PDB file of C-alpha atoms in Angstrom:
ATOM      1  CA  MET V  13      -0.007   0.008   0.010  1.00 79.00           C
ATOM      2  CA  PRO V  14       1.539   3.354  -1.065  1.00 90.00           C
ATOM      3  CA  LEU V  15       2.901   5.699   1.596  1.00 94.00           C
ATOM      4  CA  TYR V  16       2.595   9.455   1.086  1.00 97.00           C
ATOM      5  CA  GLU V  17       5.001  11.734   2.936  1.00 98.00           C
ATOM      6  CA  SER V  18       5.162  15.508   2.328  1.00 98.00           C
ATOM      7  CA  ALA V  19       5.178  18.991   3.736  1.00 98.00           C
ATOM      8  CA  ALA V  20       1.584  20.110   3.816  1.00 98.00           C
ATOM      9  CA  ILE V  21      -0.808  22.937   4.622  1.00 98.00           C
ATOM     10  CA  ILE V  22      -4.037  22.167   6.435  1.00 97.00           C
ATOM     11  CA  LEU V  23      -6.918  23.717   4.528  1.00 97.00           C
ATOM     12  CA  ARG V  24      -9.828  22.207   6.444  1.00 95.00           C
ATOM     13  CA  SER V  25     -10.475  19.918   9.375  1.00 96.00           C
ATOM     14  CA  MET V  26     -13.894  18.590  10.326  1.00 95.00           C
ATOM     15  CA  ARG V  27     -15.306  16.015  12.679  1.00 95.00           C
ATOM     16  CA  LEU V  28     -16.034  12.586  11.215  1.00 95.00           C
ATOM     17  CA  GLY V  29     -18.196  10.401  13.429  1.00 93.00           C
ATOM     18  CA  ASP V  30     -17.674  10.303  17.169  1.00 92.00           C
ATOM     19  CA  SER V  31     -13.865  10.238  17.367  1.00 94.00           C
ATOM     20  CA  ASP V  32     -12.265  10.879  13.972  1.00 96.00           C
ATOM     21  CA  LYS V  33     -11.434  13.913  11.856  1.00 96.00           C
ATOM     22  CA  LEU V  34     -11.464  14.395   8.088  1.00 97.00           C
ATOM     23  CA  VAL V  35      -8.533  16.643   7.163  1.00 98.00           C
ATOM     24  CA  THR V  36      -7.936  18.318   3.841  1.00 98.00           C
ATOM     25  CA  PHE V  37      -4.239  18.775   3.171  1.00 98.00           C
ATOM     26  CA  PHE V  38      -2.598  20.795   0.404  1.00 98.00           C
ATOM     27  CA  THR V  39       0.680  18.896   0.068  1.00 98.00           C
ATOM     28  CA  TYR V  40       3.839  20.090  -1.554  1.00 98.00           C
ATOM     29  CA  LYS V  41       4.535  16.808  -3.393  1.00 97.00           C
ATOM     30  CA  TYR V  42       1.058  15.528  -4.333  1.00 97.00           C
ATOM     31  CA  GLY V  43      -1.336  18.515  -4.368  1.00 96.00           C
ATOM     32  CA  LYS V  44      -4.617  18.324  -2.443  1.00 97.00           C
ATOM     33  CA  MET V  45      -5.345  15.135  -0.476  1.00 98.00           C
ATOM     34  CA  LYS V  46      -7.924  14.134   2.145  1.00 98.00           C
ATOM     35  CA  ALA V  47      -7.077  11.871   5.026  1.00 98.00           C
ATOM     36  CA  VAL V  48      -8.945  10.419   8.028  1.00 97.00           C
ATOM     37  CA  ALA V  49      -7.219  10.967  11.389  1.00 96.00           C
ATOM     38  CA  LYS V  50      -8.420   8.146  13.618  1.00 95.00           C
ATOM     39  CA  GLY V  51      -9.177   9.115  17.187  1.00 94.00           C
ATOM     40  CA  ALA V  52      -8.285  12.790  16.579  1.00 94.00           C
ATOM     41  CA  VAL V  53     -11.311  14.054  18.517  1.00 92.00           C
ATOM     42  CA  LYS V  54     -10.449  12.161  21.693  1.00 88.00           C
ATOM     43  CA  THR V  55      -9.134  14.132  24.666  1.00 76.00           C
ATOM     44  CA  LYS V  56      -5.857  12.208  24.721  1.00 82.00           C
ATOM     45  CA  SER V  57      -5.382  12.153  20.966  1.00 86.00           C
ATOM     46  CA  ARG V  58      -1.801  11.947  19.781  1.00 88.00           C
ATOM     47  CA  TYR V  59      -2.554  14.686  17.280  1.00 90.00           C
ATOM     48  CA  GLY V  60      -3.403  17.377  19.860  1.00 86.00           C
ATOM     49  CA  GLY V  61      -3.873  20.728  18.062  1.00 87.00           C
ATOM     50  CA  ARG V  62      -1.786  19.735  15.028  1.00 93.00           C
ATOM     51  CA  LEU V  63      -4.761  19.299  12.710  1.00 95.00           C
ATOM     52  CA  GLU V  64      -6.020  22.867  12.865  1.00 93.00           C
ATOM     53  CA  PRO V  65      -6.307  24.969   9.684  1.00 94.00           C
ATOM     54  CA  PHE V  66      -3.413  27.277   8.775  1.00 95.00           C
ATOM     55  CA  ASN V  67      -0.799  24.908  10.254  1.00 95.00           C
ATOM     56  CA  LEU V  68       2.204  23.946   8.122  1.00 97.00           C
ATOM     57  CA  VAL V  69       2.962  20.287   8.857  1.00 97.00           C
ATOM     58  CA  ASN V  70       4.921  17.249   7.818  1.00 98.00           C
ATOM     59  CA  MET V  71       2.424  14.461   7.220  1.00 98.00           C
ATOM     60  CA  ILE V  72       2.556  10.764   6.426  1.00 98.00           C
ATOM     61  CA  ALA V  73      -0.538   8.976   5.135  1.00 98.00           C
ATOM     62  CA  PHE V  74      -1.219   5.693   3.437  1.00 96.00           C
ATOM     63  CA  GLY V  75      -3.897   4.259   1.235  1.00 94.00           C
ATOM     64  CA  LYS V  76      -4.628   2.750  -2.154  1.00 90.00           C
ATOM     65  CA  GLU V  77      -3.146   4.570  -5.119  1.00 85.00           C
ATOM     66  CA  LYS V  78      -6.428   6.076  -6.382  1.00 84.00           C
ATOM     67  CA  ALA V  79      -8.311   6.139  -3.092  1.00 90.00           C
ATOM     68  CA  GLU V  80     -10.311   9.303  -2.419  1.00 92.00           C
ATOM     69  CA  LEU V  81      -9.548   9.100   1.320  1.00 96.00           C
ATOM     70  CA  LEU V  82      -6.227   8.165   2.885  1.00 97.00           C
ATOM     71  CA  SER V  83      -5.481   7.139   6.470  1.00 97.00           C
ATOM     72  CA  LEU V  84      -3.301   9.582   8.365  1.00 98.00           C
ATOM     73  CA  ASN V  85      -0.327   8.002  10.063  1.00 96.00           C
ATOM     74  CA  THR V  86       1.609  10.904  11.538  1.00 96.00           C
ATOM     75  CA  CYS V  87       1.372  14.676  11.441  1.00 97.00           C
ATOM     76  CA  ASP V  88       4.022  16.962  12.976  1.00 96.00           C
ATOM     77  CA  ILE V  89       3.864  20.755  13.069  1.00 96.00           C
ATOM     78  CA  GLN V  90       6.526  22.437  10.951  1.00 96.00           C
ATOM     79  CA  GLN V  91       5.304  26.006  11.465  1.00 94.00           C
ATOM     80  CA  MET V  92       2.314  27.821  12.959  1.00 93.00           C
ATOM     81  CA  ILE V  93       1.231  31.374  12.056  1.00 93.00           C
ATOM     82  CA  PRO V  94      -0.717  32.440  15.157  1.00 91.00           C
ATOM     83  CA  ALA V  95      -1.039  36.043  13.947  1.00 93.00           C
ATOM     84  CA  LEU V  96      -3.560  34.802  11.341  1.00 94.00           C
ATOM     85  CA  CYS V  97      -5.997  34.256  14.204  1.00 92.00           C
ATOM     86  CA  ALA V  98      -5.199  37.523  16.010  1.00 88.00           C
ATOM     87  CA  ASN V  99      -8.438  39.125  14.870  1.00 92.00           C
ATOM     88  CA  LEU V 100     -11.578  38.174  12.945  1.00 91.00           C
ATOM     89  CA  ASP V 101     -10.726  40.196   9.786  1.00 91.00           C
ATOM     90  CA  THR V 102      -7.288  38.658   9.344  1.00 94.00           C
ATOM     91  CA  MET V 103      -8.608  35.179  10.057  1.00 94.00           C
ATOM     92  CA  ALA V 104     -11.428  35.648   7.523  1.00 93.00           C
ATOM     93  CA  ARG V 105      -8.950  36.578   4.806  1.00 95.00           C
ATOM     94  CA  ALA V 106      -6.757  33.607   5.662  1.00 95.00           C
ATOM     95  CA  TRP V 107      -9.876  31.405   5.433  1.00 94.00           C
ATOM     96  CA  ALA V 108     -10.730  32.995   2.094  1.00 94.00           C
ATOM     97  CA  CYS V 109      -7.298  31.900   0.745  1.00 96.00           C
ATOM     98  CA  ALA V 110      -7.787  28.361   2.048  1.00 96.00           C
ATOM     99  CA  GLU V 111     -11.328  28.120   0.684  1.00 94.00           C
ATOM    100  CA  PHE V 112     -10.167  29.373  -2.702  1.00 94.00           C
ATOM    101  CA  VAL V 113      -7.408  26.750  -2.970  1.00 96.00           C
ATOM    102  CA  ASP V 114      -9.774  24.041  -1.758  1.00 94.00           C
ATOM    103  CA  HIS V 115     -12.298  24.813  -4.512  1.00 91.00           C
ATOM    104  CA  LEU V 116      -9.798  25.462  -7.319  1.00 92.00           C
ATOM    105  CA  GLN V 117      -7.237  22.772  -6.648  1.00 94.00           C
ATOM    106  CA  ARG V 118      -8.004  19.311  -7.960  1.00 92.00           C
ATOM    107  CA  ASP V 119      -7.209  16.272  -5.831  1.00 94.00           C
ATOM    108  CA  ARG V 120      -3.709  14.867  -6.342  1.00 94.00           C
ATOM    109  CA  ASP V 121      -2.785  17.566  -8.843  1.00 95.00           C
ATOM    110  CA  GLU V 122       0.704  18.756  -7.875  1.00 96.00           C
ATOM    111  CA  ASN V 123       1.003  22.543  -7.631  1.00 97.00           C
ATOM    112  CA  LYS V 124       4.236  23.496  -5.899  1.00 98.00           C
ATOM    113  CA  GLU V 125       3.989  27.083  -7.140  1.00 97.00           C
ATOM    114  CA  GLY V 126       0.512  27.342  -5.597  1.00 98.00           C
ATOM    115  CA  PHE V 127       1.762  25.839  -2.362  1.00 98.00           C
ATOM    116  CA  ARG V 128       4.534  28.403  -2.015  1.00 98.00           C
ATOM    117  CA  LEU V 129       2.121  31.187  -2.971  1.00 98.00           C
ATOM    118  CA  LEU V 130      -0.342  30.285  -0.232  1.00 98.00           C
ATOM    119  CA  VAL V 131       2.375  30.114   2.442  1.00 97.00           C
ATOM    120  CA  SER V 132       3.836  33.466   1.426  1.00 97.00           C
ATOM    121  CA  THR V 133       0.401  35.098   1.322  1.00 98.00           C
ATOM    122  CA  TRP V 134      -0.492  33.895   4.815  1.00 97.00           C
ATOM    123  CA  ARG V 135       2.839  35.230   6.129  1.00 96.00           C
ATOM    124  CA  GLU V 136       2.140  38.652   4.570  1.00 96.00           C
ATOM    125  CA  LEU V 137      -1.418  38.719   5.903  1.00 96.00           C
ATOM    126  CA  ALA V 138      -0.028  37.985   9.365  1.00 96.00           C
ATOM    127  CA  ARG V 139       2.358  40.956   9.097  1.00 95.00           C
ATOM    128  CA  GLU V 140      -0.064  43.470   7.567  1.00 93.00           C
ATOM    129  CA  LYS V 141      -2.333  45.502   9.905  1.00 90.00           C
ATOM    130  CA  SER V 142      -4.204  47.555   7.289  1.00 90.00           C
ATOM    131  CA  ASN V 143      -7.515  46.084   6.183  1.00 89.00           C
ATOM    132  CA  ALA V 144      -7.189  47.691   2.717  1.00 89.00           C
ATOM    133  CA  ARG V 145      -3.733  46.151   2.192  1.00 91.00           C
ATOM    134  CA  GLN V 146      -4.921  42.776   3.489  1.00 93.00           C
ATOM    135  CA  ASP V 147      -7.770  42.969   0.956  1.00 92.00           C
ATOM    136  CA  LEU V 148      -5.274  43.758  -1.805  1.00 94.00           C
ATOM    137  CA  LEU V 149      -3.101  40.810  -0.720  1.00 96.00           C
ATOM    138  CA  LEU V 150      -6.162  38.500  -0.907  1.00 95.00           C
ATOM    139  CA  ARG V 151      -7.205  39.669  -4.378  1.00 94.00           C
ATOM    140  CA  ILE V 152      -3.716  39.501  -5.854  1.00 96.00           C
ATOM    141  CA  PHE V 153      -3.327  36.056  -4.281  1.00 97.00           C
ATOM    142  CA  GLN V 154      -6.491  34.958  -6.085  1.00 95.00           C
ATOM    143  CA  LEU V 155      -5.241  36.359  -9.396  1.00 96.00           C
ATOM    144  CA  LYS V 156      -1.869  34.647  -8.951  1.00 97.00           C
ATOM    145  CA  TYR V 157      -3.476  31.342  -8.034  1.00 97.00           C
ATOM    146  CA  LEU V 158      -5.794  31.519 -11.019  1.00 95.00           C
ATOM    147  CA  GLU V 159      -2.607  31.896 -13.087  1.00 95.00           C
ATOM    148  CA  THR V 160      -1.133  28.668 -11.600  1.00 94.00           C
ATOM    149  CA  ALA V 161      -4.316  26.889 -12.682  1.00 91.00           C
ATOM    150  CA  GLY V 162      -4.128  28.293 -16.212  1.00 91.00           C
ATOM    151  CA  LEU V 163      -7.006  30.734 -15.671  1.00 92.00           C
ATOM    152  CA  LYS V 164      -5.141  34.047 -15.661  1.00 92.00           C
ATOM    153  CA  PRO V 165      -7.362  36.924 -16.827  1.00 95.00           C
ATOM    154  CA  GLU V 166      -6.163  38.909 -19.836  1.00 95.00           C
ATOM    155  CA  LEU V 167      -4.900  42.328 -18.675  1.00 94.00           C
ATOM    156  CA  GLU V 168      -2.506  43.388 -21.469  1.00 92.00           C
ATOM    157  CA  LYS V 169      -4.953  43.650 -24.350  1.00 93.00           C
ATOM    158  CA  CYS V 170      -8.686  43.653 -24.963  1.00 94.00           C
ATOM    159  CA  SER V 171     -10.027  40.174 -24.348  1.00 95.00           C
ATOM    160  CA  GLY V 172     -12.768  40.895 -26.863  1.00 94.00           C
ATOM    161  CA  CYS V 173     -11.118  42.260 -30.015  1.00 93.00           C
ATOM    162  CA  GLY V 174      -7.418  41.960 -29.134  1.00 93.00           C
ATOM    163  CA  GLN V 175      -6.644  45.700 -29.130  1.00 87.00           C
ATOM    164  CA  LYS V 176      -3.528  46.344 -27.086  1.00 83.00           C
ATOM    165  CA  GLY V 177      -3.610  48.010 -23.637  1.00 67.00           C
ATOM    166  CA  GLY V 178      -2.783  51.491 -22.505  1.00 62.00           C
ATOM    167  CA  GLY V 179      -5.616  53.858 -21.627  1.00 66.00           C
ATOM    168  CA  GLN V 180      -7.905  52.100 -24.162  1.00 80.00           C
ATOM    169  CA  LEU V 181      -8.766  49.382 -21.677  1.00 88.00           C
ATOM    170  CA  SER V 182     -11.668  50.823 -19.668  1.00 86.00           C
ATOM    171  CA  GLY V 183     -13.551  47.793 -18.405  1.00 95.00           C
ATOM    172  CA  PHE V 184     -13.432  44.164 -17.330  1.00 97.00           C
ATOM    173  CA  SER V 185     -15.530  41.312 -18.737  1.00 97.00           C
ATOM    174  CA  ALA V 186     -15.435  38.033 -16.914  1.00 95.00           C
ATOM    175  CA  ARG V 187     -17.351  36.416 -19.785  1.00 94.00           C
ATOM    176  CA  ARG V 188     -14.704  37.446 -22.337  1.00 95.00           C
ATOM    177  CA  GLY V 189     -11.843  36.642 -19.985  1.00 95.00           C
ATOM    178  CA  GLY V 190     -10.410  39.934 -18.799  1.00 96.00           C
ATOM    179  CA  ALA V 191      -9.895  43.596 -19.717  1.00 96.00           C
ATOM    180  CA  VAL V 192     -11.913  45.136 -22.540  1.00 95.00           C
ATOM    181  CA  CYS V 193     -11.630  48.256 -24.658  1.00 93.00           C
ATOM    182  CA  ARG V 194     -14.273  50.970 -24.732  1.00 92.00           C
ATOM    183  CA  GLY V 195     -16.104  49.497 -27.717  1.00 94.00           C
ATOM    184  CA  CYS V 196     -16.222  45.965 -26.322  1.00 95.00           C
ATOM    185  CA  PHE V 197     -17.233  47.335 -22.933  1.00 94.00           C
ATOM    186  CA  GLN V 198     -20.238  49.087 -24.430  1.00 94.00           C
ATOM    187  CA  ALA V 199     -21.209  45.965 -26.347  1.00 95.00           C
ATOM    188  CA  ASP V 200     -21.038  43.674 -23.305  1.00 96.00           C
ATOM    189  CA  PRO V 201     -23.846  44.195 -20.715  1.00 95.00           C
ATOM    190  CA  THR V 202     -22.016  41.988 -18.239  1.00 95.00           C
ATOM    191  CA  ALA V 203     -18.789  44.058 -18.283  1.00 97.00           C
ATOM    192  CA  ILE V 204     -17.944  46.269 -15.312  1.00 97.00           C
ATOM    193  CA  ARG V 205     -16.069  49.568 -15.257  1.00 95.00           C
ATOM    194  CA  VAL V 206     -12.443  49.261 -14.041  1.00 94.00           C
ATOM    195  CA  SER V 207     -10.215  52.357 -13.904  1.00 92.00           C
ATOM    196  CA  PRO V 208      -6.735  52.397 -15.466  1.00 88.00           C
ATOM    197  CA  GLY V 209      -5.298  52.648 -11.958  1.00 90.00           C
ATOM    198  CA  ALA V 210      -6.968  49.451 -10.817  1.00 94.00           C
ATOM    199  CA  MET V 211      -5.867  47.697 -14.008  1.00 93.00           C
ATOM    200  CA  MET V 212      -2.298  48.801 -13.359  1.00 92.00           C
ATOM    201  CA  PHE V 213      -2.324  47.485  -9.788  1.00 94.00           C
ATOM    202  CA  MET V 214      -3.615  44.111 -10.951  1.00 95.00           C
ATOM    203  CA  LYS V 215      -0.820  43.853 -13.560  1.00 94.00           C
ATOM    204  CA  LYS V 216       1.832  44.991 -11.074  1.00 94.00           C
ATOM    205  CA  GLY V 217       0.561  42.554  -8.446  1.00 95.00           C
ATOM    206  CA  LEU V 218       0.830  39.627 -10.848  1.00 95.00           C
ATOM    207  CA  GLU V 219       4.389  40.601 -11.764  1.00 95.00           C
ATOM    208  CA  MET V 220       5.823  40.967  -8.224  1.00 95.00           C
ATOM    209  CA  PRO V 221       6.254  38.499  -5.321  1.00 95.00           C
ATOM    210  CA  MET V 222       3.668  38.578  -2.510  1.00 96.00           C
ATOM    211  CA  GLU V 223       6.360  39.992  -0.173  1.00 94.00           C
ATOM    212  CA  LYS V 224       6.150  43.245  -2.153  1.00 94.00           C
ATOM    213  CA  VAL V 225       2.439  43.411  -2.901  1.00 94.00           C
ATOM    214  CA  GLY V 226       1.617  44.781   0.547  1.00 83.00           C
ATOM    215  CA  ARG V 227       3.830  47.810  -0.200  1.00 87.00           C
ATOM    216  CA  LEU V 228       1.641  48.919  -3.078  1.00 89.00           C
ATOM    217  CA  ALA V 229      -0.081  52.136  -2.127  1.00 84.00           C
ATOM    218  CA  ALA V 230      -3.556  51.334  -3.481  1.00 88.00           C
ATOM    219  CA  GLY V 231      -6.473  53.412  -2.223  1.00 88.00           C
ATOM    220  CA  GLN V 232      -9.635  51.817  -0.872  1.00 88.00           C
ATOM    221  CA  SER V 233     -11.658  52.605  -4.022  1.00 92.00           C
ATOM    222  CA  VAL V 234      -9.015  50.931  -6.215  1.00 92.00           C
ATOM    223  CA  VAL V 235      -8.964  47.848  -3.969  1.00 92.00           C
ATOM    224  CA  GLU V 236     -12.777  47.672  -4.211  1.00 92.00           C
ATOM    225  CA  GLU V 237     -12.557  47.828  -8.028  1.00 94.00           C
ATOM    226  CA  ILE V 238     -10.042  44.982  -8.033  1.00 94.00           C
ATOM    227  CA  GLU V 239     -12.169  42.965  -5.624  1.00 92.00           C
ATOM    228  CA  LYS V 240     -15.238  43.331  -7.853  1.00 93.00           C
ATOM    229  CA  ALA V 241     -13.332  42.395 -11.014  1.00 95.00           C
ATOM    230  CA  VAL V 242     -11.753  39.320  -9.395  1.00 93.00           C
ATOM    231  CA  ALA V 243     -15.079  38.241  -7.844  1.00 90.00           C
ATOM    232  CA  THR V 244     -16.895  38.362 -11.178  1.00 92.00           C
ATOM    233  CA  PHE V 245     -14.091  36.400 -12.842  1.00 93.00           C
ATOM    234  CA  ILE V 246     -14.169  33.730 -10.144  1.00 90.00           C
ATOM    235  CA  GLN V 247     -17.940  33.358 -10.409  1.00 89.00           C
ATOM    236  CA  ALA V 248     -17.680  32.989 -14.220  1.00 90.00           C
ATOM    237  CA  HIS V 249     -14.794  30.543 -14.308  1.00 85.00           C
ATOM    238  CA  VAL V 250     -14.891  28.720 -10.963  1.00 80.00           C
ATOM    239  CA  ARG V 251     -18.681  28.908 -11.078  1.00 70.00           C
ATOM    240  CA  ARG V 252     -19.330  29.549  -7.453  1.00 67.00           C
ATOM    241  CA  GLU V 253     -19.232  32.375  -4.942  1.00 64.00           C
ATOM    242  CA  MET V 254     -16.683  31.949  -2.153  1.00 70.00           C
ATOM    243  CA  ARG V 255     -18.569  31.876   1.171  1.00 70.00           C
ATOM    244  CA  THR V 256     -15.774  33.739   2.990  1.00 71.00           C
ATOM    245  CA  ASP V 257     -15.905  36.498   0.374  1.00 68.00           C
ATOM    246  CA  ARG V 258     -19.567  37.017   1.194  1.00 65.00           C
ATOM    247  CA  PHE V 259     -18.716  37.208   4.893  1.00 63.00           C
ATOM    248  CA  LEU V 260     -16.002  39.795   4.194  1.00 68.00           C
ATOM    249  CA  ARG V 261     -18.420  41.952   2.215  1.00 63.00           C
ATOM    250  CA  LEU V 262     -21.077  41.790   4.948  1.00 58.00           C
ATOM    251  CA  SER V 263     -18.575  42.531   7.713  1.00 62.00           C
ATOM    252  CA  ALA V 264     -17.448  45.654   5.839  1.00 59.00           C
ATOM    253  CA  LEU V 265     -20.976  47.137   5.868  1.00 42.00           C
ATOM    254  CA  PRO V 266     -21.662  49.985   8.325  1.00 45.00           C
ATOM    255  CA  VAL V 267     -23.582  49.015  11.477  1.00 37.00           C
ATOM    256  CA  GLY V 268     -27.285  49.159  10.735  1.00 41.00           C
ATOM    257  CA  ASP V 269     -26.881  48.528   6.992  1.00 39.00           C
ATOM    258  CA  PRO V 270     -29.204  45.613   6.134  1.00 40.00           C
ATOM    259  CA  GLY V 271     -26.925  44.569   3.254  1.00 42.00           C
ATOM    260  CA  LYS V 272     -27.946  43.313  -0.111  1.00 40.00           C
TER     261      LYS V 272
END
C-alpha cells in the first residue's frame, strides 16, 4: 500500500463520526489530499492541536493509489502562524485563501507554485495590519493562483477584439476573460467599469512576489474595483461564490446597513 510523505498545509479539518477527523491537506509533493485521522477528537489524541487549519505540517498517510480518502499515520507541526487568528478580519482573509485553494485545486494535482504562494500570502497577511492592504493581498493572491491553474485573466490587451492596452482598456468582462476596450465594454452588458489605476495594480501585483504586494499604495476605491473584477471572474470561471468572500463583504458594511 503506497505511503505518502510530504510537507503540507491544512486547509480544512472537520469532525467525522464520534472520534475521527477528516482533514484536507494541500501537500507540496502531491497536491490536495484528504485523510482520516483516527481518534483525533479524543481528549488524549496523539494529534493534539496539530490538525487545525493554517498549520504547516509534515504528514505521512497511506492508502490505495487512487483512493479518495487516505489514512493519516503521523502529522508533525513544521510552522504555525498564530497572527492569522489575532483578529476576525485577518482570520477571515486567511480562510478565504484556504477556501479558494480548496475549490480550485483538484485532488492529487501537484501545484508546488501554488503551495509556495499560499504560504507566502499567509505570512504577509499575518504581518499586515491595514484592512485595505490585506484585501489587496487577498485579491492579488487569487489572481496569482488563477494563473497557476491556467486561468489568468487577460490584462494586457482587450479580451474581446485583441486591441492592445494602455488607456484604451476601460472595463473588465469576466465572460470574455479579462480587460476590454471601450467598444467591447459598451457591447457587453455583463462588463464592469475598471479604472486604469486598478488595471495597473492588478498587472503589477501579478508581476511581483507577494512579499512586495503589501507595499503597493492602493487606495480603498481601487482595492474595491479589483475585488469586484476578481469576484466576477471567479464566479464566471470557478462557477461559485466563495462563502468567505460574502462574509467579508457583509462585515465591511456599516452598522445598521441591512446589506444586499
